[in-house]
Amino acid sequence: MLQATVASIPEAKEEYLGSSIVERTSRLHSFADLGPADLCNIHKQSTTSKKNTEIGTFLYFTGVDTSNSASIAAHLQSLATLIGSKSQYWFGEKKHWKVPELTYCTYNAFSKVDMRVTVHIPGKFESHVVNNDGKFVHDKISDEELDNLWLETFVSSIVRCMIDSDDDDANKVGGLVEVRKINPFNNGKASHKLLKYFIEGFEKFFWDGPKLGCGVEIPQPSLISNYLVDGFLKVIQLTQSYDLALEALQRLEEREPSVITLIAQVLLLKDEEIKAVQLMNEGIEKNKRDADLLLLQAQFCMDKKRYDLALHLAKQAVKSSPSDFKTWAILVKAYTKLNDFENALLTLNSCPMNSHKEKYSLKRVVPLRGGNEDLHLPSPVDVTLDEVSNLQSNEISYEQRNLDPQLVNLPAANLKSTFAKAYDLLTEIVMKTGWESLLKYRAKVFVMEEEYRKDKHANGHTRKNSTNSVANGGENASENGNASENDASSTVAIKSPKKEINGTSETSPSDASTKLDESYENEFKKKRLCERWLDNLFMLLYEDLRAYTIWQAEYVHFQAQQMEYKKTTLEWEILGLIAFRLKHFKEGSIAFANALSGRFSAKSQREILKYYIMERSKILSKNSNNSSSQSSNDNSSTYTHNYTKIVNQLNERILESCIKLLVWNHRWYVDFSPTLINTLADLVSKEGLIKIQSLVQAVYSNNINPSDNTGNHGITDMMDDLYTFFKEYESLGFDN
Amino acid sequence: MLQATVASIPEAKEEYLGSSIVERTSRLHSFADLGPADLCNIHKQSTTSKKNTEIGTFLYFTGVDTSNSASIAAHLQSLATLIGSKSQYWFGEKKHWKVPELTYCTYNAFSKVDMRVTVHIPGKFESHVVNNDGKFVHDKISDEELDNLWLETFVSSIVRCMIDSDDDDANKVGGLVEVRKINPFNNGKASHKLLKYFIEGFEKFFWDGPKLGCGVEIPQPSLISNYLVDGFLKVIQLTQSYDLALEALQRLEEREPSVITLIAQVLLLKDEEIKAVQLMNEGIEKNKRDADLLLLQAQFCMDKKRYDLALHLAKQAVKSSPSDFKTWAILVKAYTKLNDFENALLTLNSCPMNSHKEKYSLKRVVPLRGGNEDLHLPSPVDVTLDEVSNLQSNEISYEQRNLDPQLVNLPAANLKSTFAKAYDLLTEIVMKTGWESLLKYRAKVFVMEEEYRKDKHANGHTRKNSTNSVANGGENASENGNASENDASSTVAIKSPKKEINGTSETSPSDASTKLDESYENEFKKKRLCERWLDNLFMLLYEDLRAYTIWQAEYVHFQAQQMEYKKTTLEWEILGLIAFRLKHFKEGSIAFANALSGRFSAKSQREILKYYIMERSKILSKNSNNSSSQSSNDNSSTYTHNYTKIVNQLNERILESCIKLLVWNHRWYVDFSPTLINTLADLVSKEGLIKIQSLVQAVYSNNINPSDNTGNHGITDMMDDLYTFFKEYESLGFDN
Amino acid sequence: MVEVSLTVGKLDASLALLLTKDHHLIEFPTILLPNGVKAGSIIKIKCDQDFETEKEEQKKFQEIQDEILSTFGKNLPKSPNLKI
Amino acid sequence: MVEVSLTVGKLDASLALLLTKDHHLIEFPTILLPNGVKAGSIIKIKCDQDFETEKEEQKKFQEIQDEILSTFGKNLPKSPNLKI
């Protein structure tokens, strides 16, 4: 197994000894939902310097076993040993540290208390419970209550480490880097015990799940939709422990019928499709307004390409839960798939927006007073792959400084929450209609907000003010005359017909209302007002399409001139992201491949990995159709040959992408990436572990090509860890 | 006339020569509505230092004549002469400056351009027009267009200086202090020309008025309600030029019938009540849905104490413009006056909130890089009154540091926009009902939001999200469990009955909706949901009442013990503000008087001035009733004697307050305070100029009591300026 | 006259969310819904112009205007303005 | 059945603001208003439960459920899983 090294521990300097704990305490009352990552405070003494001065550092953790104080103490002990075992470069100086004391804080999101363990070396360890006000409440707690608090804490920790998205770049600008992420379930036999303990905790605290918060698609957490449930399902998928999950869920269902949705979800994960379908049907018979179940059934029908059935279910879901974004969203999707674009736009316009919520992500609790100067970010040397590990940040900042201004800050890239999801729905529509037709559909169903901008109505009394937090671009532009005129000239194609009324008469209230009264009976009455946020999304869509079109046109032009179309990695990456937003996946994948041919980029790598997986599943589903219809065909064997070749190629690319991303994550102290593990598990289930092992062995045995930036080290060890994990949980394909 | 001295010019140091202009240019695109104050950039050379180094400073102006480039050049020229005429202390060093160059920028809010004049000394002056993008567009403009731009600029300037509230403390913490405010109409004969020019401009640009924005009570500016109209009416009131105004408005009315509201307003200002009533009646005959006119008529009936008539008009106003705050507000007031508290609460709950808008106030355009270290804030010595001019800031900061924690940050004090106005409506209700009855009325008409907190509905689909920017206290508290529990214990009296459903079942969607279905038909159906912001206002009201009650109880207790009830000026001031918010004006005035007995405070002085005026008008209206009914009474002469004494006393206090505030404003470079001028003009109209003059002469001849902190200097000169103004515009009473 | 069929999507304390066939979302006060309506119920709404009430209200409003005019808009003999 | 009288306070492109006697403010789609209605008009709204349509919709929904079950919920003979 890969042993943690001292170079895998990032640290930040404290302002004064213990200040990070003081800061955390002062912010306890502001922790919402899942709360922040665990915090570890380390006291360090230099053994080399004469004076016996102590300094304090801290870092964050996820995935550490927090099921009781003893296991945390053991973690701290081994951390102290690790740091004390070797000298290290510390802000340019070689230092040998001794660690006399460490404190670990982990947030119990159920009871809203901070659980803390302090280890003295040499000496004993002690633990504390700190409430929201920063007061120690340990004394007032019975042993039984304390056990319960620890179980809650453990469940909170696991949910946090599962929900914390590994889609994001581990090293994004200004983000949290002084954090180490560990796989909580990759600890041999012991982790089986932890898994069972977690499922036990899930069952026990299921009723408190809403306390942990929920994602952006629903306004309020419910018993069935919340982070506890999300985390639980992710654990089940990761460890493929479907039967354990089903047992627990069936017990819960006896008390709460709506749990049936979760059972059906696990059955689908387990590939027991028929059982799942039957169960969903039963559930709906019992409660035909169970929106979660209707959604699941609708999604199932979408996956089966029965959009007609999905449409009916989505309609019923909307009727059952009209304030949820996700019920409306699937209705939009169904209409889009059925080419009913007018209804798709009307339903999109009715989607309830949720501007106050953010996706869960780990954030700094202790601010860095000295900025990045306070950070000690060593490079782990145990696992390296030259092109990934040697990436120079000055190269990236050069690209940033010289970025094509057309590509800077395309506002669609910064959409958040439900606005991002609504944009996704809109691009699905434009993908099928094209821009010009989309505008026609829009004009057919909507009266545009700007025709009514003067309208007093737009203020207190409508839902429109929910949109004020949309990307700033649009809002600012409309606030001052000139800017919006300039804007108009650049996006002239997007503007709806100019107002005919002008100046004077338009602003006269009596006048305007008379005008409206006269005309409303005809055209306007049949149309609906386009919500301001949707209006804004059309604007952003136009900008994305413009950037995309310019790129494609330039590319053709350069090809005609037989000139090289040169872009930096960062520029290719942005173009790729635009293309992906617009669902031009092929073009996007070319851009990402170009980006990666320049240098490694985690984002491009992750996006192209998605593309490979998408392509493979397209080919696999085409083949399963072909194999039934063409089995008697003459070309069968050539077909099979080609097919095998393409799939093998894609699998190799997927494996390569995973490995590069694992190395990148490892360099940034992230040794737990559920998405990548799931991708590899899927590969193992399709190809068998033996084949994967030998592929890795062939390409990544240490130090093959040290000359051409593909030199590497430790990758097979890193992968061995994952093989062990697959074997431990008997992942599909682990035994062949 | 009071000549400006070099000590009346505050300055701020620029980062580099001309940087203030660069900053302003870069922010031009973000100027909204009226835009910021004029900016003056000054280049200064020290004549004493050997090296010929130039530094740059800047300050803001309002009230400068910006009707053409020559008048601005003249203003700059005299500023340069003033600075060059004398040496001055400059950051602790005696310096003699020469000014080789000055630039003046003034924003044209109609055409959204910045008009600039630069004067070189010696040399010529030049002017520029800068558009939103910071580009010079002077070349493309014809002479005629340029004249038009200057007229727009002048009107913008005058409106800015009238709208800029002089209610606010001139020297509030963190506010703009590097600004000098001048009375644009106190310039002898010349100012008559300016006044005519302004009215001409008003008439010409009336149709573009909405471009200048509007206050918080309406969501969007209209032709009749906007800052241009507000500024116009203020100028008319200040200069009492009603006939000029009526001529212009009558011409406008021919094209736009809704102008009738403004004509009626001017008639009321002019005290031509019967004409105004007839005109309002005519206007309503023509358009019975003219909300502005209905509002004016309703307000008139309120003033006449005919609340029954006002109620009908307010109802019609709401029906005519249901998205305006102000129509609903007067309906609430009418119900409150009629003791119909249930309807008062229901209509209050329907008031459309406007959380995005702020009151217009002058803001910094050029940030101070070095904070207050960059500010040169000399003390004018030409007009002083010891207790006002010698106020020490360390005394105030001592009081701030030692402030009673109970009085720190009472959230009702920080309400903004329509929320502050709604709170005012609520305190009017509680003033009549008392707290306990108010709670009963509330329980009778509302279902409380918290009973439905889990409710998904509260998200995208209701008007409730308009309230998210309400004072943070409430919002935060509800976001994390413990905090809101703590909160509950302190405000337990305000909480509505605890939820009966608990934990598990409450969060189960299917379950909860069944429960609701069963019960909604009875109680809930008849009640209305209390908007979250109103719920929050109840909370704030409770806190204000608690603070008020504690104060009153303590006071009684101390009196019983014959002990002195000791508070600092700041504490008395806060208590006074609480009392005023709660409409306990008598108690508030005592608190302000106590505050002012400790030291001068502009805020307390302003508030107590309001109280004196309120008291006087109460006595005057009581007397006009008495004089008709009791004229044959025996006590008549004693009554008249007492009455005269009280009114005289109040008038003296009003005069004293005005003078102190004028001195305070002058110390902070503010030589234009419309509210104070109007108050004094009112005094002159009641008492005659001669009496006021002799009163001032008697008390404020220079240097009477230099020993007891009432020493003064220049006050009679300052007042002479105002007398000249009154004479110039023939204010009522100027000639006796 | 307009008649339309709507589904009750959600039922709150005072507001119901109604859905039209073409995905209009309407906030509707529950007080205006017939008894017995539940989330999931379908309701029919008929809408008619009410000219009679309009006329009545107009008349009442005219009376108010007349009263205002006769109370405050006539030149009454002014009570002498006492100067003290 | 519930019948209520409302004033049209404001008429927008697609939404009208209606006011009840007791100062409820209702957003109402203009499409549901009768022709000829203006700002200031008074309208009558009648609201009834529509049991017939409820039944129809229920039936249609049941058919969808049945189709889903018969299409995806029966143990069909699996097509052989070719391993290549």
PDB file of C-alpha atoms in Angstrom, chain D residues 1-33:
ATOM      1  CA  MET D   1     -68.729  26.831  -5.333  1.00  0.00           C
ATOM      2  CA  VAL D   2     -67.032  30.074  -4.579  1.00  0.00           C
ATOM      3  CA  GLU D   3     -67.863  33.343  -6.271  1.00  0.00           C
ATOM      4  CA  VAL D   4     -65.943  36.524  -5.738  1.00  0.00           C
ATOM      5  CA  SER D   5     -65.707  40.010  -7.151  1.00  0.00           C
ATOM      6  CA  LEU D   6     -62.326  41.507  -8.021  1.00  0.00           C
ATOM      7  CA  THR D   7     -60.979  44.764  -9.388  1.00  0.00           C
ATOM      8  CA  VAL D   8     -58.425  44.697 -12.173  1.00  0.00           C
ATOM      9  CA  GLY D   9     -55.706  46.936 -10.764  1.00  0.00           C
ATOM     10  CA  LYS D  10     -53.284  46.573 -13.572  1.00  0.00           C
ATOM     11  CA  LEU D  11     -53.100  44.872 -16.901  1.00  0.00           C
ATOM     12  CA  ASP D  12     -49.813  43.689 -18.310  1.00  0.00           C
ATOM     13  CA  ALA D  13     -48.677  41.728 -21.270  1.00  0.00           C
ATOM     14  CA  SER D  14     -49.558  38.446 -19.740  1.00  0.00           C
ATOM     15  CA  LEU D  15     -50.326  39.086 -16.105  1.00  0.00           C
ATOM     16  CA  ALA D  16     -53.052  41.090 -14.465  1.00  0.00           C
ATOM     17  CA  LEU D  17     -53.024  42.285 -10.884  1.00  0.00           C
ATOM     18  CA  LEU D  18     -56.402  41.676  -9.290  1.00  0.00           C
ATOM     19  CA  LEU D  19     -57.518  43.067  -5.950  1.00  0.00           C
ATOM     20  CA  THR D  20     -60.065  41.558  -3.622  1.00  0.00           C
ATOM     21  CA  LYS D  21     -62.258  43.605  -1.334  1.00  0.00           C
ATOM     22  CA  ASP D  22     -60.067  42.667   1.615  1.00  0.00           C
ATOM     23  CA  HIS D  23     -56.883  43.773  -0.113  1.00  0.00           C
ATOM     24  CA  HIS D  24     -55.596  40.499  -1.383  1.00  0.00           C
ATOM     25  CA  LEU D  25     -53.384  40.981  -4.390  1.00  0.00           C
ATOM     26  CA  ILE D  26     -53.606  38.232  -7.001  1.00  0.00           C
ATOM     27  CA  GLU D  27     -51.466  37.756 -10.063  1.00  0.00           C
ATOM     28  CA  PHE D  28     -53.702  36.383 -12.742  1.00  0.00           C
ATOM     29  CA  PRO D  29     -52.913  35.458 -16.320  1.00  0.00           C
ATOM     30  CA  THR D  30     -54.655  37.878 -18.670  1.00  0.00           C
ATOM     31  CA  ILE D  31     -55.496  34.965 -20.920  1.00  0.00           C
ATOM     32  CA  LEU D  32     -58.042  33.870 -18.328  1.00  0.00           C
ATOM     33  CA  LEU D  33     -59.800  37.235 -18.340  1.00  0.00           C
TER      34      LEU D  33
END
